[in-house]
XYZ file of C-alpha atoms in Angstrom:
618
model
C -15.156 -3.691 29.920
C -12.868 -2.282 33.041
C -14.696 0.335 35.564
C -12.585 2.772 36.688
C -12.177 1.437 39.816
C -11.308 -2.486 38.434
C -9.056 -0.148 36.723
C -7.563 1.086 39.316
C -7.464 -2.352 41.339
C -5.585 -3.761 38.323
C -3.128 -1.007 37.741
C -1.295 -0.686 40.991
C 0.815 2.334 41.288
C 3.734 1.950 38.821
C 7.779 1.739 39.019
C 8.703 5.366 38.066
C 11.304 5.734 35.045
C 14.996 5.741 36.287
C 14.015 3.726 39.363
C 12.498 1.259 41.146
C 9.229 1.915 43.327
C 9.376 2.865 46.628
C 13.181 3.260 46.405
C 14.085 5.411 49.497
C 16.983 6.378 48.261
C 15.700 8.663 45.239
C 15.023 12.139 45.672
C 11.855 13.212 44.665
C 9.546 16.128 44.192
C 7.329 15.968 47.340
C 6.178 19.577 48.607
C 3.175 21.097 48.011
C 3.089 25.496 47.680
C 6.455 25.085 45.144
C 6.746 27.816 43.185
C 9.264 29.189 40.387
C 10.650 32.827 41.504
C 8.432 35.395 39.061
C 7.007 38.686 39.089
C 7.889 42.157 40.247
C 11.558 42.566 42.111
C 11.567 43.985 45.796
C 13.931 46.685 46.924
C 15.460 46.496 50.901
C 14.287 49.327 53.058
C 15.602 50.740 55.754
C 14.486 49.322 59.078
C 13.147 45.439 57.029
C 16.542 45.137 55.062
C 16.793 41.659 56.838
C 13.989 39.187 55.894
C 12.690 35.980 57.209
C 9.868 34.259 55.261
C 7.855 31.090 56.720
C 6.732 28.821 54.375
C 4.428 26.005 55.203
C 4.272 22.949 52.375
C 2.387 19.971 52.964
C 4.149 16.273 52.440
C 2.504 13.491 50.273
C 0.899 10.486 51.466
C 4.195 8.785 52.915
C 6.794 9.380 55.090
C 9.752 11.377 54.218
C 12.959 12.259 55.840
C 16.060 13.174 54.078
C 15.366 16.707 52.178
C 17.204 19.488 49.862
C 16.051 22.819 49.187
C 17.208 25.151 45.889
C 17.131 28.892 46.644
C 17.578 30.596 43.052
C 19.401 33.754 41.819
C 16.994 34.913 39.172
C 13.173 34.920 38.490
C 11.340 34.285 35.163
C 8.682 37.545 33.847
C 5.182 37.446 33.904
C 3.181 38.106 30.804
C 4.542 38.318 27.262
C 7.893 37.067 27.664
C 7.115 34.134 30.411
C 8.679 32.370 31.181
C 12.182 33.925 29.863
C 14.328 34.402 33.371
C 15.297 37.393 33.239
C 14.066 39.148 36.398
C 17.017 39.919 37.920
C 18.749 42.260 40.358
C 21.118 43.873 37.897
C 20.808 44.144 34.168
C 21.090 41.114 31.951
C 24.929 40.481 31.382
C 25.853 42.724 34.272
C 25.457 41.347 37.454
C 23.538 43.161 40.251
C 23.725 42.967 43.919
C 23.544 39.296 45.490
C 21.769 38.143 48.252
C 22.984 36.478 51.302
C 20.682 33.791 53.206
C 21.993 34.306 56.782
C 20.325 31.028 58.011
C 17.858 28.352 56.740
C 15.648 26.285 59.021
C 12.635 23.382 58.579
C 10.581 23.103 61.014
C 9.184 19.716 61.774
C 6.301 18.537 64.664
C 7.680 21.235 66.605
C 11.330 21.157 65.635
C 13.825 22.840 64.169
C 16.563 21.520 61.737
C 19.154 24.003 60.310
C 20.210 23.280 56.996
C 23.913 24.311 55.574
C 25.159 25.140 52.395
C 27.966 23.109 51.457
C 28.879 22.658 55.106
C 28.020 26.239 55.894
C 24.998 27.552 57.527
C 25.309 30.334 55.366
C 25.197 31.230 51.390
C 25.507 34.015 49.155
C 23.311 33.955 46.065
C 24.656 35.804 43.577
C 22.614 37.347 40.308
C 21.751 35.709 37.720
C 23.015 32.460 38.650
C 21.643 28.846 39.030
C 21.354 29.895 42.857
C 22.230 27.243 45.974
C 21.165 23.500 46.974
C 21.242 23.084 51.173
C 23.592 19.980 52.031
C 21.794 16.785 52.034
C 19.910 17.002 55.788
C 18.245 14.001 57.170
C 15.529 14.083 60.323
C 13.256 11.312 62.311
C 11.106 10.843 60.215
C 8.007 13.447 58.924
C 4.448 11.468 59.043
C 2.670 11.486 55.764
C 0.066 14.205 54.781
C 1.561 16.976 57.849
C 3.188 20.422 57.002
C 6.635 21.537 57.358
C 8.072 24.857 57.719
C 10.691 26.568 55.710
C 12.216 29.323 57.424
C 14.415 31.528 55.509
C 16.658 34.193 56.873
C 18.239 36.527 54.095
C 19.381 40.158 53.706
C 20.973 42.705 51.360
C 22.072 46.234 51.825
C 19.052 49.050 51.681
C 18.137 49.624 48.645
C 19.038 46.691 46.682
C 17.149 43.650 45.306
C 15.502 40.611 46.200
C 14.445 38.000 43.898
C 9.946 37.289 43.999
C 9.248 33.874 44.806
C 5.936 33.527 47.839
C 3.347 35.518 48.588
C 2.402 34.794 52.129
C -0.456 32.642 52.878
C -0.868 34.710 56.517
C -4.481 32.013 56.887
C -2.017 28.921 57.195
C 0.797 30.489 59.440
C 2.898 31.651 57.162
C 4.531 34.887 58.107
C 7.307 37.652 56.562
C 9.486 39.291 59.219
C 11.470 42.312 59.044
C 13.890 44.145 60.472
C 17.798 46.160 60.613
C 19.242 42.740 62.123
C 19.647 39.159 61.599
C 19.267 38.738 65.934
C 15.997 40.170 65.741
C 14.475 37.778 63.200
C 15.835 34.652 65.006
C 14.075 35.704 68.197
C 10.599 34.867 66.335
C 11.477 31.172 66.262
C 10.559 31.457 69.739
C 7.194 32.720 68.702
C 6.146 31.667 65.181
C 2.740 33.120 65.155
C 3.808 36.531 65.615
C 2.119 39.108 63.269
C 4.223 39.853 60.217
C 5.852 42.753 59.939
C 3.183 45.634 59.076
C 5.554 47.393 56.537
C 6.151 44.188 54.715
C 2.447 42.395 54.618
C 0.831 44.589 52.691
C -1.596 43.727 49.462
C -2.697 40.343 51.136
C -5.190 38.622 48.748
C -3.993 41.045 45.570
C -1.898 40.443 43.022
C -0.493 43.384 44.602
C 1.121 41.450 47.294
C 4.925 41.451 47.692
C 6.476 38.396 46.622
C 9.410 37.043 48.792
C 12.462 35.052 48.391
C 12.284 31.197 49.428
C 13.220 27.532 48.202
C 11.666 27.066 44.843
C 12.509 23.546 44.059
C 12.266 20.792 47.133
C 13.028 17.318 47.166
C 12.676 14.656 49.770
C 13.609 10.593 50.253
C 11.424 8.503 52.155
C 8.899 5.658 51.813
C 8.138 6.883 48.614
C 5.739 4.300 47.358
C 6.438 4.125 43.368
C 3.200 6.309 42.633
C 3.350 8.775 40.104
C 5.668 12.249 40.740
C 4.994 14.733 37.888
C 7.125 17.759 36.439
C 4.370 20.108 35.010
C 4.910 22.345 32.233
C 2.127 25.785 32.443
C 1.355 28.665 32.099
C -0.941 31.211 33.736
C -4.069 28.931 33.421
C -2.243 26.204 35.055
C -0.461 27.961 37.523
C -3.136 30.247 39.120
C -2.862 33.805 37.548
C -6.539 34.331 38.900
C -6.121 33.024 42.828
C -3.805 34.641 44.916
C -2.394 33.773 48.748
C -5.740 34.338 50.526
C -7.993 31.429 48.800
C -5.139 28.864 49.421
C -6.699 25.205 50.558
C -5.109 23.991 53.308
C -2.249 22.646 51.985
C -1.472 25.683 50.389
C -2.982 24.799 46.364
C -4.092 27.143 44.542
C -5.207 26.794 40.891
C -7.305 24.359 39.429
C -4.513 22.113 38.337
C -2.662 22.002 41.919
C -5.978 21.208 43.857
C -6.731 18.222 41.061
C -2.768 16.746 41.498
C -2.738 17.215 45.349
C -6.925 15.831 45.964
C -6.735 12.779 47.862
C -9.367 11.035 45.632
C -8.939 7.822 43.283
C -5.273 6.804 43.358
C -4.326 9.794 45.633
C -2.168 12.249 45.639
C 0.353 13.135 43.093
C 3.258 15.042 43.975
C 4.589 17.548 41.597
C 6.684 20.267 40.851
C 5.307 23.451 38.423
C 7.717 24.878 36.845
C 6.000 27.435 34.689
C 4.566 30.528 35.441
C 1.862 33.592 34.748
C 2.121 33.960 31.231
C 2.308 32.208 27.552
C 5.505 30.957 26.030
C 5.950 27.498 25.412
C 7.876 28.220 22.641
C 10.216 29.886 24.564
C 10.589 27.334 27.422
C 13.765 25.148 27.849
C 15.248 27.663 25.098
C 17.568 30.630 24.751
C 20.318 32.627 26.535
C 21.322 35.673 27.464
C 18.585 38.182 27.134
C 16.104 35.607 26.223
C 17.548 32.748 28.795
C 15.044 30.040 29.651
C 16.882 27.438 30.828
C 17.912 27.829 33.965
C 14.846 25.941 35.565
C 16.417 23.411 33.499
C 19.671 23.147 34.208
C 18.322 23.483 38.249
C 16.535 19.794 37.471
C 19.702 18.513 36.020
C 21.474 19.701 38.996
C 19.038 17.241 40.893
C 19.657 14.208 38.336
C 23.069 14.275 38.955
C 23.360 14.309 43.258
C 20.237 11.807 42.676
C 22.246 8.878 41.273
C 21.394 9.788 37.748
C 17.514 9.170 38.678
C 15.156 12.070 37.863
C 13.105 13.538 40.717
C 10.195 12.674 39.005
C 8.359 9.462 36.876
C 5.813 11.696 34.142
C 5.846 15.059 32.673
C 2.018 16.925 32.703
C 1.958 19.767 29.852
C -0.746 22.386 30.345
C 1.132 24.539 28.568
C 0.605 25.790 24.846
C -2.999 26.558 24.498
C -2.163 30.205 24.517
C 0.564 30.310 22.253
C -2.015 31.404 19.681
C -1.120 31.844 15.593
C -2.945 32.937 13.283
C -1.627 30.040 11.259
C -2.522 26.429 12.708
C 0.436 25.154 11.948
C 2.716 27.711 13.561
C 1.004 27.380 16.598
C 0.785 23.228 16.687
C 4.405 22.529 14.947
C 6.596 25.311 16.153
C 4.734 26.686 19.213
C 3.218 23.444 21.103
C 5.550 20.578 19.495
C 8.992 22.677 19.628
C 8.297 22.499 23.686
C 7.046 18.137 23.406
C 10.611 17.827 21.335
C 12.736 19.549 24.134
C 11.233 17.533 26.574
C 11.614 14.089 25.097
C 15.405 15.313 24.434
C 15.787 16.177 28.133
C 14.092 13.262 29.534
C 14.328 10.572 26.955
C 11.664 7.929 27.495
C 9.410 10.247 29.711
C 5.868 9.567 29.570
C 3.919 13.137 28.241
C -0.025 13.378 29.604
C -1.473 16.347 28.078
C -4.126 18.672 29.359
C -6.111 20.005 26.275
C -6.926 23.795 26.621
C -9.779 25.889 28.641
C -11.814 27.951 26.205
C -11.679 31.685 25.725
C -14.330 33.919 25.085
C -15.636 38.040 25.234
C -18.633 38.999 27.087
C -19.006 41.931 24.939
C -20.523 42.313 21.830
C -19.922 45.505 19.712
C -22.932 47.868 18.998
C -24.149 51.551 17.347
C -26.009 54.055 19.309
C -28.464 56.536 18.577
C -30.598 58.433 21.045
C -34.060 60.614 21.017
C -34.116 63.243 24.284
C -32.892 60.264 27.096
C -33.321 57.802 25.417
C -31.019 55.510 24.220
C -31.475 53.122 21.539
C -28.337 49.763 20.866
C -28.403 47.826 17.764
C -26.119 44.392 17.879
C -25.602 43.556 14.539
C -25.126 40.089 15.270
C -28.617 40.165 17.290
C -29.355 39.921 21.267
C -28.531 36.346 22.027
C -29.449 36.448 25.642
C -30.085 39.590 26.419
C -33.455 40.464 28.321
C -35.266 43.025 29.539
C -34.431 44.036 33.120
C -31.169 42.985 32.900
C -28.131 45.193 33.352
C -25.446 45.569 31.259
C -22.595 47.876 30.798
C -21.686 50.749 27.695
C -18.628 51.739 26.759
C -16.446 53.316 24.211
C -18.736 55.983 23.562
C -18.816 59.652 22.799
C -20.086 61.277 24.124
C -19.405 59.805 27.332
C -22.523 60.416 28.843
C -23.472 57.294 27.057
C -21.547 55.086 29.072
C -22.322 53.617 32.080
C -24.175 50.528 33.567
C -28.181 50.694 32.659
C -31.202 48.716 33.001
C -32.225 47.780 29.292
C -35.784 46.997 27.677
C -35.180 44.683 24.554
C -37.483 46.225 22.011
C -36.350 43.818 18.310
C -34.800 40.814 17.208
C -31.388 43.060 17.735
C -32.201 46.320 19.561
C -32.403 47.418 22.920
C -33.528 50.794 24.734
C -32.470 52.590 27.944
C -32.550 55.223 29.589
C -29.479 58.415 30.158
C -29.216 61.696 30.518
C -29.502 62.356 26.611
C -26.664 63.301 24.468
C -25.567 64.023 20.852
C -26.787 61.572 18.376
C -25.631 59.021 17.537
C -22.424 58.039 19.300
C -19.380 57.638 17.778
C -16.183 55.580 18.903
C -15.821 51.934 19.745
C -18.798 51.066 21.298
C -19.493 47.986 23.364
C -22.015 46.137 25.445
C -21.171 43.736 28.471
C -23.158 41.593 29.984
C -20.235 40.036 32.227
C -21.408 36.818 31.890
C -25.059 36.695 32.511
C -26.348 34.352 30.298
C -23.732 31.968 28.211
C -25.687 32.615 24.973
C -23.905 35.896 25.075
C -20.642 35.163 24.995
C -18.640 35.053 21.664
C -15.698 33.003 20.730
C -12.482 34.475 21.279
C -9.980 34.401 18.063
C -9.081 31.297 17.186
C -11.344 29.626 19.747
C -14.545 29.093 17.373
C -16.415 25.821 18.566
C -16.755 23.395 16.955
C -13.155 23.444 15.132
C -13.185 23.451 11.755
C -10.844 20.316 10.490
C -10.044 22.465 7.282
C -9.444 25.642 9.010
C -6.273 27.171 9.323
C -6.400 27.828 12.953
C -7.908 26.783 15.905
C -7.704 26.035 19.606
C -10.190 23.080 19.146
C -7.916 21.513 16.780
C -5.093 21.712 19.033
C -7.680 19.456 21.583
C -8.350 17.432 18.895
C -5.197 16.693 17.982
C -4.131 16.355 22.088
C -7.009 13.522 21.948
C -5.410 12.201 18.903
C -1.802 12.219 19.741
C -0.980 14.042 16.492
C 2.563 13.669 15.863
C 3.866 11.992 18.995
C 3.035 15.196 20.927
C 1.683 13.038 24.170
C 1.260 9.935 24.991
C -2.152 10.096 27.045
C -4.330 13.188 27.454
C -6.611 13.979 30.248
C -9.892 16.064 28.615
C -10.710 18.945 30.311
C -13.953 19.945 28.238
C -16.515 18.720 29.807
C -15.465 20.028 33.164
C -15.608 23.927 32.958
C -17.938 24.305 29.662
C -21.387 25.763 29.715
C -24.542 23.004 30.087
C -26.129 25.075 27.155
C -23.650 26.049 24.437
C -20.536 24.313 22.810
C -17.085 26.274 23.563
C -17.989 28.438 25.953
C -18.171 29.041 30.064
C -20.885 28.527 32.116
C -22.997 31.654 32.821
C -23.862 33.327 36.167
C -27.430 31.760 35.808
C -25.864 28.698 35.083
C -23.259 28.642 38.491
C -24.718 28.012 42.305
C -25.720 31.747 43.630
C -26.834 32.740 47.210
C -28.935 35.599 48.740
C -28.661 38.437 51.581
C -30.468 37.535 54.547
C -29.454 41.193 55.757
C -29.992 44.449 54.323
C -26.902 45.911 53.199
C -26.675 49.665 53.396
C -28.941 52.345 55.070
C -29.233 55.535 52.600
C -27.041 54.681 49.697
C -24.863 57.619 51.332
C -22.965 55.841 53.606
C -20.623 52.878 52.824
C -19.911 49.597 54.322
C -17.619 46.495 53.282
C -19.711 43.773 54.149
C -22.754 41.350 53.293
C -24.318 38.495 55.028
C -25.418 35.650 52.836
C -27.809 32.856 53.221
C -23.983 30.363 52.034
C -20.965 31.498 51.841
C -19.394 28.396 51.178
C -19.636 29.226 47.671
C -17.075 31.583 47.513
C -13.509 32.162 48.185
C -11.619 35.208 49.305
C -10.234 37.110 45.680
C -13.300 36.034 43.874
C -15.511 38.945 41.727
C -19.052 39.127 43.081
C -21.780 40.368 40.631
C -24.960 41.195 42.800
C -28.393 41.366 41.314
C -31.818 42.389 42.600
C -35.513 42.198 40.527
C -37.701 39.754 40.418
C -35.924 37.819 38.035
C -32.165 38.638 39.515
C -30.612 40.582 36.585
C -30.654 43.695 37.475
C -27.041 44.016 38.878
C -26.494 46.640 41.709
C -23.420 46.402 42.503
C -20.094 44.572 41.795
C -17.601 43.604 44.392
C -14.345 41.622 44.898
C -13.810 39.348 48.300
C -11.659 40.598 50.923
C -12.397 37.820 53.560
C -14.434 35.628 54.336
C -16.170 34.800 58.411
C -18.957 31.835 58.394
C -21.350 33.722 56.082
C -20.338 37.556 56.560
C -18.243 38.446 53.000
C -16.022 41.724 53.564
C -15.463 43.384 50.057
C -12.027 44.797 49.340
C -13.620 47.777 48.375
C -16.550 49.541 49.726
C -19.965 50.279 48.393
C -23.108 52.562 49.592
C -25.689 50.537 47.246
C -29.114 49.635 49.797
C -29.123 46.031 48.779
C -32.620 44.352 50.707
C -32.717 40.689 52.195
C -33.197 38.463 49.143
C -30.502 40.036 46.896
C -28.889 37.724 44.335
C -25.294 36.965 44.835
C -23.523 35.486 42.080
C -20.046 34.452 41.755
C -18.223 35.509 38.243
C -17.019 32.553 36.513
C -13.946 34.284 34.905
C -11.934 37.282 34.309
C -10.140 38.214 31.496
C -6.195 38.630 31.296
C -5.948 42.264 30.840
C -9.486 43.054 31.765
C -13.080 41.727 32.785
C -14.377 41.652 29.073
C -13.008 38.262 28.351
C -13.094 34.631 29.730
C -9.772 33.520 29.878
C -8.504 31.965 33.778
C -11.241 30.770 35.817
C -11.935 32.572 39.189
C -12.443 30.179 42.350
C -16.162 28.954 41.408
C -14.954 27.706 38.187
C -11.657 26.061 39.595
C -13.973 23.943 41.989
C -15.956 23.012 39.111
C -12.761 22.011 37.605
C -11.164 20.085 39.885
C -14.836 18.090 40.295
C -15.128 17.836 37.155
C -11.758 15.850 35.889
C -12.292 12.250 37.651
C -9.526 11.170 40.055
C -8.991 8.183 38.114
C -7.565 10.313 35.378
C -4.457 10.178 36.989
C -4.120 6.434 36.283
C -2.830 8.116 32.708
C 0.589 9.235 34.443
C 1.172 5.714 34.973
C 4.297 4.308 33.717
């Protein structure tokens, strides 16, 4: 039987479909950072009305040199009805305002290269339209694995809108420029490190930060060697919902499933282009019109087919997408939701090659509970019993009335499914919705989301297992390879769920933090910070066992192994305080595991060998 690596020795890196390998006269996806325009719409104030993003994407691992960049007139929502594109800057059916791109530069080892717009160096983008392609623009040659830089210079009148597309990575050199005038703006190709513009850089490592307008889909000829390109179909666990500009790598990846394409491991790098976005809608995608339209992306790629010499831009199609789509009926969910999307795509791209990533699980931290009290003390009863929880350890009530329940409290297990602790005594017992979190102590706690049970239940009528299973099994023609993801971000201790905080690398203070629990500071010193990224939650726990959590912060920045918090805290935290990175937030709040934060997305990208990508072979 084959190794991986014989494997690898005897499967060089395939022709793609529609062409031969390393033709260098195919456009292809190449550019690292591309993103589809989504989100929240900007207005034009006065004094910033004219904008100039820098962009900096990263090339693949040969040289390119002829390039074409897509600036769009739309952008898709975020959340229930992603990835429908129908963010726009007027109302659906009525045009709104467009938006002219003044001038459009790369920047290359140094150099500059204007691009033009049909012969122009000028374009205007109107609302809700397909957008622009730059002219076909050809420079010496860019070495393989460097960075270019997309300068875009654009402007509306004050008060009207611009479409989201970047937020600014300000660690890698991007930048956003304002001001009244276009002359202004060009002056800062003369100094491209220049601090943003105050006014508009605001939010950085949030989801809070502005999103600006820039080229969404690039492609590039060059020595492009026949490996694999892919067009990836996702959705908020594929396309980052839980990293944001700050904890970019250094070619500008973020998410687990960027950083695994782009890692240099095994066969290499694969290019790609994502065209999904935060959200859940696969049933949706490359479908509808009007005020459900969600085929522009689309009709953008076909737009590339047809100046390519009828070749597509890319050789395999990666589907992330679907495992969300949740139903309560099985069927719904695998036939109509998850299949509807495999059917468009064969239609579009007849003969493609599918490789299918089977889902992530998702799980609460919270378990609901009754509460009675005698004088200050409060007594819990699980009904489905502790599983994990021990005494010491801190957890979190809410839900109750009266309120004076809630709050974050040392406990002292007492049964088989009880707990006490200690509060300023109230009415008894509490009524409401009542519910314990442990945020992901132990994994033993956690309990399956719906329709996420492990292990699936082949007779059941729903089930996100079953969709994996049936991804593995290549039910119905709906892939033609899969690449597991199971192994790589579930718990060591229990089937279907994440890894716990006891389970995950921690770190300690080698510092005291705070004086007098009075006064506040924003940062920690840490015995490693190279366990954490900036935008990741920090739990912090003290007691001789490290469970007693005293405080809980989110990571601003990061210096060697000083951590500045976005927020502030006045807790006294002494040297030897546990640190502990949260494995994952929820999508509308921290009582579920749903996207992985930055500890599990290394653990990901680890955890799915390189080799794996020998699947997208042709």
């Amino acid at each position: 039987m084959m190794n991986a690596i014989s494997l690898a020795l005897a499967n060089p890196l395939p022709s793609g479909a529609g062409g031969s390998a390393g033709d260098p006269d195919r456009y292809m996806f190449f550019a690292t950072r591309n993103r589809m325009p989504s989100g929240a719409i900007l207005t034009a104030a006065s004094g910033t009305n004219y904008v100039c993003t820098k962009i900096v994407v990263s090339t693949p691992q040969y040289k390119t040199r002829t390039f074409r960049f897509h600036l769009s007139g739309f952008a898709s929502t975020e959340g229930g009805n992603s990835p429908q594109e129908t963010v726009v800057t007027g109302t659906i059916g009525t045009p709104g305002n467009s938006v002219v791109a003044d001038a459009m530069f790369i920047r290359a080892a140094g150099v500059f290269h204007q691009c033009s717009f049909a012969g122009a160096n000028t374009v205007t983008v109107a609302d809700q339209t397909n957008g622009a392609w730059t002219d076909e623009l050809t420079i010496p040659d860019v070495a393989a694995e460097s960075e270019i830089e997309i300068w875009l210079f654009y402007h509306t009148a004050v008060g009207e809108k611009i479409w989201p597309v970047y937020r600014i990575q300000k660690h890698r050199g991007e930048r956003v420029w304002g001001a009244g005038d276009l002359a202004t703006l060009l002056a800062f190709q003369d100094t491209p490190l220049a601090d943003s513009t105050a006014a508009l850089d605001t939010g950085y490592g949030t989801q809070a930060q502005p999103q600006y307008w820039g080229a969404d889909f690039m492609v590039a000829k060059g020595d492009w060697d026949g490996r694999p390109v892919a067009l990836a179909f996702v959705d908020s666990i594929g396309e980052a919902r839980q990293e944001y500009s700050a904890a970019a790598d250094a070619r500008g990846n973020l998410g687990w499933l960027r950083r695994w394409l782009d890692k240099g491991g095994g066969p290499g790098r694969i290019p790609h282009c994502l065209i999904g976005m935060p959200g859940a809608g696969s049933v949706r995608e490359y479908t509808g019109s009007g005020s459900t339209i969600a085929t522009r992306r689309r009709d953008i790629i076909r737009e590339i087919i047809a100046f390519n010499g009828n070749k597509w831009p890319f050789t395999v199609v990666a589907n992330q997408m679907g495992q969300n789509d949740t139903s309560t009926s099985y069927s719904t969910w695998f036939n109509t939701n998850y299949r509807s999307l495999v059917t468009r795509i064969r239609a579009e791209y007849a003969g493609v090659k599918i490789v299918a990533f089977p889902p992530l699980g998702r799980t609460t931290i919270t378990r609901t509970i009754t509460l009675t009290s005698v004088g200050t003390v409060a007594t819990a009863t699980i009904a489905s019993g502790l599983n994990g929880l021990a005494t010491g350890q801190t957890v979190t009530i809410s839900g109750a009335t009266p309120t004076v329940y809630n709050g974050s409290y040392v406990i002292t297990v007492t049964g088989a499914n009880t707990f006490t602790y200690n509060f300023a005594g109230g009415t008894s017992p509490a009524t409401g919705s009542i519910t314990c979190n442990d945020l992901g102590l132990r994994a033993e706690y956690q309990v399956y989301g719906a329709n996420n049970t492990w292990p699936a239940d082949g007779t059941d009528a729903s089930g996100k297992w079953r969709l994996r299973d049936d991804i593995l099994g290549q039910t119905s023609a709906c892939c033609d390879a899969a690449i597991d993801t199971y192994g790589a971000w579930v718990s060591p201790s229990a089937g279907g769920v994440w890894p716990s905080m006891l389970e995950l690398a921690s770190t300690t203070l080698t510092a005291q933090a705070g004086t007098d629990g009075v006064a506040t500071y924003n940062q920690i010193v840490v015995a490693d910070a190279s366990l954490f990224r900036p935008e990741q939650t920090l739990h912090i726990y003290s007691g001789p066992d490290g469970i007693a959590r005293l405080s809980t912060q989110v990571i601003a920045g990061i210096a060697g192994n000083v951590i500045t918090y976005q927020g502030a805290s006045a807790v006294v935290m002494p040297v030897g305080t546990v640190v502990r990175p949260a494995p994952s937030v929820g999508e509308l709040s921290p009582l579920s595991f749903v996207h992985p934060q930055p500890v599990m997305i290394d653990r990901i990208v680890s955890g799915i060998s390189q080799f794996e990508k020998l699947k997208f072979n042709s």
